[in-house]
Amino acid sequence: MGPPISLYPGQEASNCSAVLLDTGNFVLHELNSDGTVKRDLWQSFDYPTDTLLPGMKLGFSTKSEQTWSLKSWRSDVVPDTGAFTFGMNVDSIPGNEFNIMQHDEEYWTGGFSQDEGYQHKPINGFTLQDQRGSSYAFSKISNENETYFNYSANKDIKTFPRLRIDYLGKLYLGERLLVQCSFPSLASDNQGCVKKKLPGCRSDHITFAERSGYFVDTDGYEFHADDNLTHVDCEDKCVTICSCVAFEPTKKDGTGCNVWTTMPKFEMDLNAPKVYFLESEAKFVNAAKPNRWWIWLIVAVGVVIITLFFFLCYAKINKKRVAEGERKRKQNMLIQELGGEGGFGPVYKGKLADGREIAIKRLSKSSGQGLLEFKNEVILIAKLQHTNLVRLLGFCIQEEENMLIYEYMPNKSLDIFLFDSTKKCILNWKTRFNIIEGIAQGLVYLHKYSRLRIVHRDLKASNILLDEEMNPKISDFGLARIFGLKESEENTNRVVGTYGYMSPEYAMNGVVSIKTDVFSFGVLLLEIVSGKKNNSRYHSDHPLNLIEYAWKLWNEEIQVSEIKAESCSVNNVTVSVMKPR
């Protein structure tokens, strides 16, 4: 609890009463003996914060030397006084009555008109409308004791009436934006923004790009500046330091700033705090120099001739070296096409210089997946570590070439064994059950135990790879969706995946959740147990897909007749395909 606030110092008063009026004004009255109001000792309307309500004053008193102005918050969650003050110019001219101050410097000045712009004309009263069309009538009162503006809202107003300045210096009427000066206040005079003085090392075209993530190391960290700095103060500080490239808030409430002067390695993370990078069309503005174009022309021609001579000599000498290097490179990496195409494009087998075998996925121009899905897979798999997830060894993005380098799976994908009349004999029941269990373990990790909660969205037999011991590994994360720890589902307008494996709520309504993968896993489980494809048709009288056919057999209590493994456990099959209760 802080110290008490003196509301009416220097005078005695008895029989007092405090009341919160419907206008939002909190008033302390001194009452007469009969209960009527004798005088007002104190009222909150005399001490505005960041919001002006109907009936409050915006101006100054020449008698009491009191000023009524709006003061911004320090951040969107810290109500302490921030960087901006909105009020009346003491020495104003008609039509230019208002200004916004950033600390002690003028940030914006002007007057309002009926339209969207600003007009410098005498104003004793004017009307503005908010974003819903509700009218606010402003009036100017000026006498020998005080000069101020106040306003009233029409009775049929649809929103709570208020005039507010936020912590970034933006002025709102209701939710309508009245004033916004883009950094560094480069707008022309008729918009009222005052251009800031920039150091010679900065150009006029400066912006700050917002990214979520964190710096991997401390290289380039310059200093920590607290001093209750606001976000705009940190922008100004970064601009005035010629070597500054970025800043981040010191505190979770968005105040203070850590300044970075060189660009260290930055890790993108949507759940991490925001970092603000300074961007400019020209980092340095060169001073004008005497015109010596003919000297520069001679020098340029000479440099080109000398460079061309040395380049031709180097090319001739290096020709044999390049040919030898190409021969060795081909020896060090033997590449052959594995056959077939995944969601990205063709898959190749390669061998590194140390003898390790690798799988190379190359993004095809005709692929249904693009660069966005490619980057999504790189970001996700790099952060996931599980024995039942395929391991990413590296990637390549160069011009139009995009490749993913994986550990090599000698047995390729599950569908090659599952739906081949000859190879399916290799999948005895023990192997099938181990594959089912491994896929389930991988899904549990994605949904519950990984650093990111992930829904795969395209779980199917061709995306399950098998190592040399027939252990399953989930692959192809290009369509995966990241969820927050407290998020359970979301809607999407872009339904992607493979029909037959999609849950009904996802295929028809675009609802994505963990249940999306669980449904796909159920379809995949039926395929593994039965050895049949889901998109095939069964039962000659009434063609059914695999799910409908399995349900029919289950209801007829024909539980294991469709299992194609050489040997199996009826109990394990029953556990794998359990009838809902």
Short mmCIF file of C-alpha atoms in Angstrom, two decimals, residues 80-480:
data_model
loop_
_atom_site.label_atom_id
_atom_site.label_comp_id
_atom_site.label_asym_id
_atom_site.label_seq_id
_atom_site.Cartn_x
_atom_site.Cartn_y
_atom_site.Cartn_z
CA ASP A 80 2.70 4.53 -15.45
CA THR A 81 3.24 7.79 -17.38
CA GLY A 82 4.80 7.08 -20.78
CA ALA A 83 6.44 9.10 -23.54
CA PHE A 84 3.47 11.02 -25.04
CA THR A 85 1.22 13.89 -23.91
CA PHE A 86 -1.81 15.14 -25.89
CA GLY A 87 -3.19 18.58 -25.08
CA MET A 88 -3.69 22.18 -26.20
CA ASN A 89 -0.96 24.50 -27.41
CA VAL A 90 -0.58 27.27 -24.84
CA ASP A 91 0.50 29.64 -27.64
CA SER A 92 -1.79 28.09 -30.23
CA ILE A 93 -3.26 29.75 -33.29
CA PRO A 94 -6.83 29.06 -34.46
CA GLY A 95 -7.05 25.73 -36.28
CA ASN A 96 -3.78 24.56 -34.72
CA GLU A 97 -4.94 24.20 -31.14
CA PHE A 98 -3.72 20.68 -30.36
CA ASN A 99 -0.33 18.99 -30.10
CA ILE A 100 1.26 15.72 -29.03
CA MET A 101 4.56 15.98 -27.17
CA GLN A 102 7.09 13.15 -26.94
CA HIS A 103 8.73 14.02 -23.65
CA ASP A 104 9.92 17.62 -24.29
CA GLU A 105 9.84 17.52 -28.12
CA GLU A 106 6.86 18.28 -30.34
CA TYR A 107 5.68 15.10 -32.09
CA TRP A 108 2.47 16.29 -33.82
CA THR A 109 0.56 19.54 -34.10
CA GLY A 110 -2.70 20.47 -35.81
CA GLY A 111 -6.47 20.86 -35.67
CA PHE A 112 -9.33 18.59 -36.63
CA SER A 113 -11.95 18.92 -39.33
CA GLN A 114 -15.05 17.00 -40.30
CA ASP A 115 -13.22 14.87 -42.88
CA GLU A 116 -10.23 12.55 -42.49
CA GLY A 117 -7.61 15.28 -42.89
CA TYR A 118 -6.52 18.33 -40.96
CA GLN A 119 -7.39 21.95 -41.73
CA HIS A 120 -5.74 25.08 -40.35
CA LYS A 121 -8.81 27.27 -39.84
CA PRO A 122 -10.50 28.98 -36.84
CA ILE A 123 -12.33 26.37 -34.78
CA ASN A 124 -14.70 27.14 -31.92
CA GLY A 125 -16.57 23.91 -32.32
CA PHE A 126 -16.49 20.87 -34.58
CA THR A 127 -17.93 17.39 -34.92
CA LEU A 128 -16.07 14.10 -35.47
CA GLN A 129 -17.38 10.61 -36.12
CA ASP A 130 -15.97 7.32 -34.85
CA GLN A 131 -15.61 4.11 -36.87
CA ARG A 132 -19.31 3.23 -36.35
CA GLY A 133 -20.60 6.64 -37.48
CA SER A 134 -21.45 7.95 -34.00
CA SER A 135 -20.99 11.73 -33.63
CA TYR A 136 -18.83 13.53 -31.06
CA ALA A 137 -19.55 17.27 -30.69
CA PHE A 138 -16.46 19.23 -29.52
CA SER A 139 -16.82 22.73 -28.04
CA LYS A 140 -14.20 25.35 -27.20
CA ILE A 141 -14.65 27.43 -24.04
CA SER A 142 -12.37 30.40 -23.52
CA ASN A 143 -12.58 33.15 -20.86
CA GLU A 144 -10.24 35.12 -18.64
CA ASN A 145 -9.76 32.18 -16.27
CA GLU A 146 -9.44 29.13 -18.54
CA THR A 147 -9.35 27.85 -22.11
CA TYR A 148 -10.30 24.30 -22.92
CA PHE A 149 -12.13 21.88 -25.19
CA ASN A 150 -14.68 19.30 -24.09
CA TYR A 151 -17.09 17.09 -25.97
CA SER A 152 -20.38 15.26 -25.78
CA ALA A 153 -21.56 12.14 -27.62
CA ASN A 154 -24.97 11.64 -29.22
CA LYS A 155 -27.43 9.51 -27.26
CA ASP A 156 -27.62 6.67 -29.80
CA ILE A 157 -23.85 6.03 -29.70
CA LYS A 158 -23.04 2.35 -30.30
CA THR A 159 -19.74 2.19 -28.39
CA PHE A 160 -18.36 3.60 -25.15
CA PRO A 161 -17.33 7.21 -25.96
CA ARG A 162 -13.69 8.05 -25.34
CA LEU A 163 -10.71 9.92 -26.78
CA ARG A 164 -7.50 8.00 -26.01
CA ILE A 165 -3.74 8.20 -26.69
CA ASP A 166 -1.90 4.89 -26.62
CA TYR A 167 1.69 4.11 -25.63
CA LEU A 168 2.91 4.43 -29.27
CA GLY A 169 1.57 7.99 -29.62
CA LYS A 170 -1.51 7.03 -31.67
CA LEU A 171 -4.69 9.03 -30.97
CA TYR A 172 -8.04 7.21 -31.14
CA LEU A 173 -11.66 8.40 -31.11
CA GLY A 174 -13.48 5.28 -29.96
CA GLU A 175 -11.66 2.77 -32.16
CA ARG A 176 -11.12 5.20 -35.05
CA LEU A 177 -7.47 6.16 -35.57
CA LEU A 178 -7.19 9.98 -35.73
CA VAL A 179 -3.42 10.55 -35.52
CA GLN A 180 -0.52 8.27 -36.42
CA CYS A 181 3.00 9.41 -37.24
CA SER A 182 5.09 6.70 -38.89
CA PHE A 183 8.68 6.50 -37.67
CA PRO A 184 10.63 8.70 -37.94
CA SER A 185 7.69 11.09 -38.49
CA LEU A 186 8.38 11.69 -42.18
CA ALA A 187 4.82 12.73 -43.05
CA SER A 188 4.23 16.06 -44.76
CA ASP A 189 3.21 19.16 -42.82
CA ASN A 190 -0.50 18.94 -43.67
CA GLN A 191 -0.68 15.75 -41.60
CA GLY A 192 0.80 17.54 -38.63
CA CYS A 193 3.69 15.14 -37.93
CA VAL A 194 6.97 16.79 -36.95
CA LYS A 195 10.01 15.32 -38.70
CA LYS A 196 12.68 14.09 -36.31
CA LYS A 197 16.33 15.05 -36.59
CA LEU A 198 18.33 12.00 -37.64
CA PRO A 199 22.10 11.49 -37.37
CA GLY A 200 24.11 11.67 -40.58
CA CYS A 201 24.58 7.89 -40.63
CA ARG A 202 20.85 7.27 -41.12
CA SER A 203 18.69 7.72 -44.20
CA ASP A 204 15.12 9.01 -44.15
CA HIS A 205 13.69 5.59 -45.02
CA ILE A 206 13.84 3.77 -41.70
CA THR A 207 11.48 1.10 -40.42
CA PHE A 208 11.57 -1.53 -37.69
CA ALA A 209 10.69 -5.13 -38.61
CA GLU A 210 9.10 -7.21 -35.85
CA ARG A 211 10.16 -10.87 -35.49
CA SER A 212 9.55 -13.46 -32.77
CA GLY A 213 12.62 -15.38 -31.61
CA TYR A 214 15.87 -15.05 -29.72
CA PHE A 215 19.59 -14.46 -30.30
CA VAL A 216 21.58 -17.70 -30.04
CA ASP A 217 24.71 -16.02 -28.60
CA THR A 218 25.75 -12.65 -27.16
CA ASP A 219 27.93 -11.52 -30.06
CA GLY A 220 26.93 -7.97 -30.87
CA TYR A 221 25.19 -7.30 -27.54
CA GLU A 222 25.96 -3.66 -26.75
CA PHE A 223 24.25 -2.64 -23.50
CA HIS A 224 21.19 -2.90 -21.34
CA ALA A 225 19.12 0.27 -20.98
CA ASP A 226 16.27 0.33 -18.49
CA ASP A 227 15.43 3.78 -17.09
CA ASN A 228 11.72 3.02 -17.65
CA LEU A 229 12.15 3.43 -21.41
CA THR A 230 9.10 2.94 -23.64
CA HIS A 231 9.01 1.15 -27.00
CA VAL A 232 9.27 4.47 -28.88
CA ASP A 233 12.19 5.56 -26.67
CA CYS A 234 14.01 2.36 -27.63
CA GLU A 235 13.39 3.07 -31.34
CA ASP A 236 14.89 6.56 -30.92
CA LYS A 237 17.88 5.19 -29.00
CA CYS A 238 18.60 2.57 -31.68
CA VAL A 239 18.39 5.15 -34.49
CA THR A 240 20.78 7.57 -32.76
CA ILE A 241 23.39 4.80 -32.32
CA CYS A 242 24.82 4.37 -35.82
CA SER A 243 25.92 0.77 -35.20
CA CYS A 244 22.56 -0.38 -33.78
CA VAL A 245 20.87 -3.14 -35.79
CA ALA A 246 18.17 -4.35 -33.38
CA PHE A 247 16.68 -4.02 -29.92
CA GLU A 248 14.45 -6.09 -27.67
CA PRO A 249 12.41 -5.13 -24.58
CA THR A 250 14.21 -5.72 -21.29
CA LYS A 251 11.09 -6.58 -19.31
CA LYS A 252 8.11 -8.79 -20.08
CA ASP A 253 5.85 -5.73 -19.88
CA GLY A 254 7.54 -4.29 -23.00
CA THR A 255 9.65 -1.57 -21.31
CA GLY A 256 13.42 -1.09 -21.30
CA CYS A 257 15.62 -2.22 -24.16
CA ASN A 258 18.65 -4.37 -24.93
CA VAL A 259 20.60 -2.92 -27.87
CA TRP A 260 22.51 -5.03 -30.45
CA THR A 261 25.16 -3.47 -32.71
CA THR A 262 26.10 -6.45 -34.89
CA MET A 263 23.90 -9.23 -36.19
CA PRO A 264 24.45 -12.50 -34.27
CA LYS A 265 22.74 -15.77 -35.12
CA PHE A 266 18.96 -15.39 -34.65
CA GLU A 267 16.59 -18.31 -34.04
CA MET A 268 12.96 -17.84 -35.15
CA ASP A 269 10.43 -19.00 -32.53
CA LEU A 270 6.75 -17.99 -32.65
CA ASN A 271 6.43 -18.49 -28.87
CA ALA A 272 9.46 -16.32 -28.01
CA PRO A 273 9.43 -12.55 -27.20
CA LYS A 274 9.49 -10.01 -30.04
CA VAL A 275 12.73 -8.49 -31.35
CA TYR A 276 12.76 -5.34 -33.51
CA PHE A 277 15.27 -5.13 -36.40
CA LEU A 278 16.16 -1.77 -37.95
CA GLU A 279 15.74 -1.72 -41.72
CA SER A 280 16.78 1.08 -44.08
CA GLU A 281 16.98 1.66 -47.83
CA ALA A 282 20.40 3.24 -47.34
CA LYS A 283 22.31 2.77 -44.10
CA PHE A 284 24.66 5.65 -44.73
CA VAL A 285 24.16 8.95 -46.50
CA ASN A 286 27.31 10.03 -48.29
CA ALA A 287 28.24 13.69 -48.34
CA ALA A 288 28.37 15.42 -51.72
CA LYS A 289 31.79 15.32 -53.38
CA PRO A 290 33.31 17.19 -56.35
CA ASN A 291 32.41 15.79 -59.77
CA ARG A 292 35.45 13.90 -61.07
CA TRP A 293 33.63 11.55 -63.43
CA TRP A 294 36.40 11.36 -66.03
CA ILE A 295 38.94 10.19 -63.43
CA TRP A 296 36.58 7.48 -62.22
CA LEU A 297 35.88 6.41 -65.81
CA ILE A 298 39.60 5.88 -66.57
CA VAL A 299 40.11 4.00 -63.30
CA ALA A 300 37.06 1.80 -63.95
CA VAL A 301 38.17 0.87 -67.49
CA GLY A 302 41.68 0.03 -66.25
CA VAL A 303 40.34 -2.14 -63.44
CA VAL A 304 38.06 -4.02 -65.86
CA ILE A 305 40.93 -4.75 -68.30
CA ILE A 306 43.29 -5.94 -65.55
CA THR A 307 40.57 -8.04 -63.92
CA LEU A 308 39.65 -9.66 -67.25
CA PHE A 309 43.30 -10.53 -67.95
CA PHE A 310 43.79 -12.23 -64.59
CA PHE A 311 40.43 -13.99 -64.89
CA LEU A 312 41.37 -15.56 -68.25
CA CYS A 313 44.71 -16.71 -66.85
CA TYR A 314 43.07 -18.15 -63.76
CA ALA A 315 40.37 -19.90 -65.82
CA LYS A 316 42.96 -21.61 -68.01
CA ILE A 317 45.07 -22.78 -65.05
CA ASN A 318 42.03 -23.83 -63.03
CA LYS A 319 40.34 -25.80 -65.82
CA LYS A 320 42.21 -29.00 -65.09
CA ARG A 321 41.80 -28.50 -61.33
CA VAL A 322 38.02 -28.15 -61.69
CA ALA A 323 37.80 -31.27 -63.83
CA GLU A 324 39.79 -33.24 -61.26
CA GLY A 325 37.66 -31.88 -58.43
CA GLU A 326 34.46 -32.84 -60.26
CA ARG A 327 35.76 -36.37 -60.75
CA LYS A 328 36.57 -36.70 -57.04
CA ARG A 329 33.22 -35.21 -56.07
CA LYS A 330 31.40 -37.83 -58.12
CA GLN A 331 33.48 -40.50 -56.44
CA ASN A 332 32.68 -39.13 -52.98
CA MET A 333 28.90 -39.06 -53.56
CA LEU A 334 27.24 -41.75 -55.59
CA ILE A 335 23.68 -40.77 -56.38
CA GLN A 336 20.99 -42.96 -57.84
CA GLU A 337 17.24 -42.40 -58.11
CA LEU A 338 15.28 -44.58 -55.73
CA GLY A 339 12.15 -44.43 -57.87
CA GLY A 340 8.74 -42.99 -57.09
CA GLU A 341 7.86 -39.49 -55.97
CA GLY A 342 6.80 -38.19 -52.57
CA GLY A 343 4.79 -35.06 -51.81
CA PHE A 344 7.84 -32.93 -52.65
CA GLY A 345 9.17 -34.72 -55.71
CA PRO A 346 11.70 -37.43 -56.65
CA VAL A 347 13.77 -39.19 -53.97
CA TYR A 348 17.41 -40.16 -54.54
CA LYS A 349 19.91 -42.37 -52.76
CA GLY A 350 23.36 -40.93 -52.10
CA LYS A 351 26.61 -41.90 -50.44
CA LEU A 352 28.86 -39.44 -48.61
CA ALA A 353 32.66 -39.47 -48.56
CA ASP A 354 32.64 -41.26 -45.19
CA GLY A 355 30.53 -44.09 -46.61
CA ARG A 356 27.23 -43.11 -45.00
CA GLU A 357 24.17 -43.68 -47.14
CA ILE A 358 21.61 -40.88 -47.34
CA ALA A 359 18.20 -40.18 -48.90
CA ILE A 360 17.76 -36.94 -50.87
CA LYS A 361 14.30 -35.42 -51.46
CA ARG A 362 14.29 -32.86 -54.26
CA LEU A 363 11.44 -30.35 -54.50
CA SER A 364 9.87 -30.60 -57.94
CA LYS A 365 8.35 -27.62 -59.79
CA SER A 366 5.25 -29.72 -60.44
CA SER A 367 4.93 -30.68 -56.77
CA GLY A 368 1.72 -29.88 -54.92
CA GLN A 369 3.88 -28.62 -52.07
CA GLY A 370 5.99 -25.49 -52.32
CA LEU A 371 8.71 -23.54 -50.54
CA LEU A 372 6.44 -22.86 -47.53
CA GLU A 373 5.93 -26.59 -46.88
CA PHE A 374 9.66 -27.19 -47.52
CA LYS A 375 10.70 -24.66 -44.86
CA ASN A 376 8.01 -25.96 -42.50
CA GLU A 377 9.52 -29.46 -42.67
CA VAL A 378 13.06 -28.16 -42.08
CA ILE A 379 12.02 -26.13 -39.02
CA LEU A 380 9.94 -28.93 -37.48
CA ILE A 381 12.20 -31.96 -37.98
CA ALA A 382 15.28 -30.01 -36.82
CA LYS A 383 13.59 -29.55 -33.42
CA LEU A 384 12.25 -33.11 -33.06
CA GLN A 385 14.24 -36.07 -31.74
CA HIS A 386 12.57 -39.48 -31.47
CA THR A 387 13.46 -42.99 -32.57
CA ASN A 388 10.21 -43.27 -34.55
CA LEU A 389 10.65 -40.00 -36.47
CA VAL A 390 12.89 -39.77 -39.53
CA ARG A 391 16.10 -37.81 -38.85
CA LEU A 392 17.03 -34.76 -40.96
CA LEU A 393 20.79 -34.55 -41.68
CA GLY A 394 20.78 -31.32 -43.70
CA PHE A 395 19.08 -29.24 -46.38
CA CYS A 396 19.92 -27.04 -49.36
CA ILE A 397 18.22 -23.88 -50.69
CA GLN A 398 20.00 -22.42 -53.72
CA GLU A 399 18.15 -20.47 -56.41
CA GLU A 400 15.41 -22.87 -57.58
CA GLU A 401 17.01 -25.98 -56.06
CA ASN A 402 15.52 -27.14 -52.73
CA MET A 403 16.67 -30.43 -51.19
CA LEU A 404 16.24 -32.29 -47.90
CA ILE A 405 18.91 -34.77 -46.74
CA TYR A 406 17.64 -37.65 -44.54
CA GLU A 407 19.05 -40.77 -42.99
CA TYR A 408 18.68 -43.59 -45.51
CA MET A 409 15.89 -46.12 -44.92
CA PRO A 410 16.91 -49.33 -46.78
CA ASN A 411 13.39 -50.81 -46.71
CA LYS A 412 11.82 -47.63 -48.12
CA SER A 413 8.15 -47.06 -47.18
CA LEU A 414 5.52 -49.28 -45.57
CA ASP A 415 3.15 -49.29 -48.56
CA ILE A 416 5.75 -51.10 -50.71
CA PHE A 417 5.49 -54.14 -48.42
CA LEU A 418 1.88 -53.80 -47.31
CA PHE A 419 0.18 -53.75 -50.71
CA ASP A 420 2.56 -55.95 -52.72
CA SER A 421 1.35 -59.53 -53.22
CA THR A 422 4.88 -60.92 -52.84
CA LYS A 423 6.52 -58.66 -50.26
CA LYS A 424 3.54 -58.65 -47.87
CA CYS A 425 4.55 -62.18 -46.84
CA ILE A 426 7.58 -60.66 -45.06
CA LEU A 427 5.22 -58.83 -42.70
CA ASN A 428 4.36 -61.51 -40.14
CA TRP A 429 2.08 -60.51 -37.29
CA LYS A 430 4.93 -59.72 -34.88
CA THR A 431 6.44 -57.30 -37.40
CA ARG A 432 3.09 -55.67 -38.09
CA PHE A 433 2.36 -55.23 -34.40
CA ASN A 434 5.82 -53.69 -33.82
CA ILE A 435 5.18 -51.26 -36.70
CA ILE A 436 1.80 -50.27 -35.22
CA GLU A 437 3.36 -49.74 -31.79
CA GLY A 438 6.24 -47.67 -33.22
CA ILE A 439 3.90 -45.37 -35.16
CA ALA A 440 1.80 -44.89 -32.02
CA GLN A 441 4.92 -44.00 -29.99
CA GLY A 442 5.92 -41.41 -32.59
CA LEU A 443 2.45 -39.84 -32.55
CA VAL A 444 2.36 -39.69 -28.74
CA TYR A 445 5.68 -37.85 -28.84
CA LEU A 446 4.40 -35.33 -31.42
CA HIS A 447 1.14 -34.72 -29.57
CA LYS A 448 2.32 -34.76 -25.96
CA TYR A 449 6.04 -34.94 -25.23
CA SER A 450 7.85 -32.84 -27.86
CA ARG A 451 8.82 -29.20 -27.32
CA LEU A 452 6.14 -28.29 -29.87
CA ARG A 453 2.66 -29.81 -30.04
CA ILE A 454 2.41 -30.96 -33.66
CA VAL A 455 -0.41 -32.39 -35.79
CA HIS A 456 1.03 -34.25 -38.82
CA ARG A 457 -2.11 -34.00 -41.05
CA ASP A 458 -0.86 -36.53 -43.67
CA LEU A 459 -0.30 -39.82 -41.84
CA LYS A 460 -0.46 -42.71 -44.33
CA ALA A 461 1.43 -45.86 -45.32
CA SER A 462 3.67 -44.12 -47.89
CA ASN A 463 4.84 -41.64 -45.20
CA ILE A 464 5.98 -44.43 -42.85
CA LEU A 465 9.60 -45.37 -43.63
CA LEU A 466 11.21 -48.65 -42.50
CA ASP A 467 14.84 -49.08 -41.43
CA GLU A 468 16.88 -52.23 -41.95
CA GLU A 469 15.23 -53.88 -38.91
CA MET A 470 11.71 -52.89 -40.08
CA ASN A 471 11.34 -50.23 -37.37
CA PRO A 472 8.87 -47.52 -38.47
CA LYS A 473 9.76 -43.82 -38.75
CA ILE A 474 7.18 -41.10 -39.48
CA SER A 475 8.26 -38.78 -42.32
CA ASP A 476 7.02 -35.90 -44.54
CA PHE A 477 6.21 -33.00 -42.18
CA GLY A 478 5.56 -30.46 -44.93
CA LEU A 479 1.84 -30.19 -44.07
CA ALA A 480 2.25 -30.39 -40.28
#
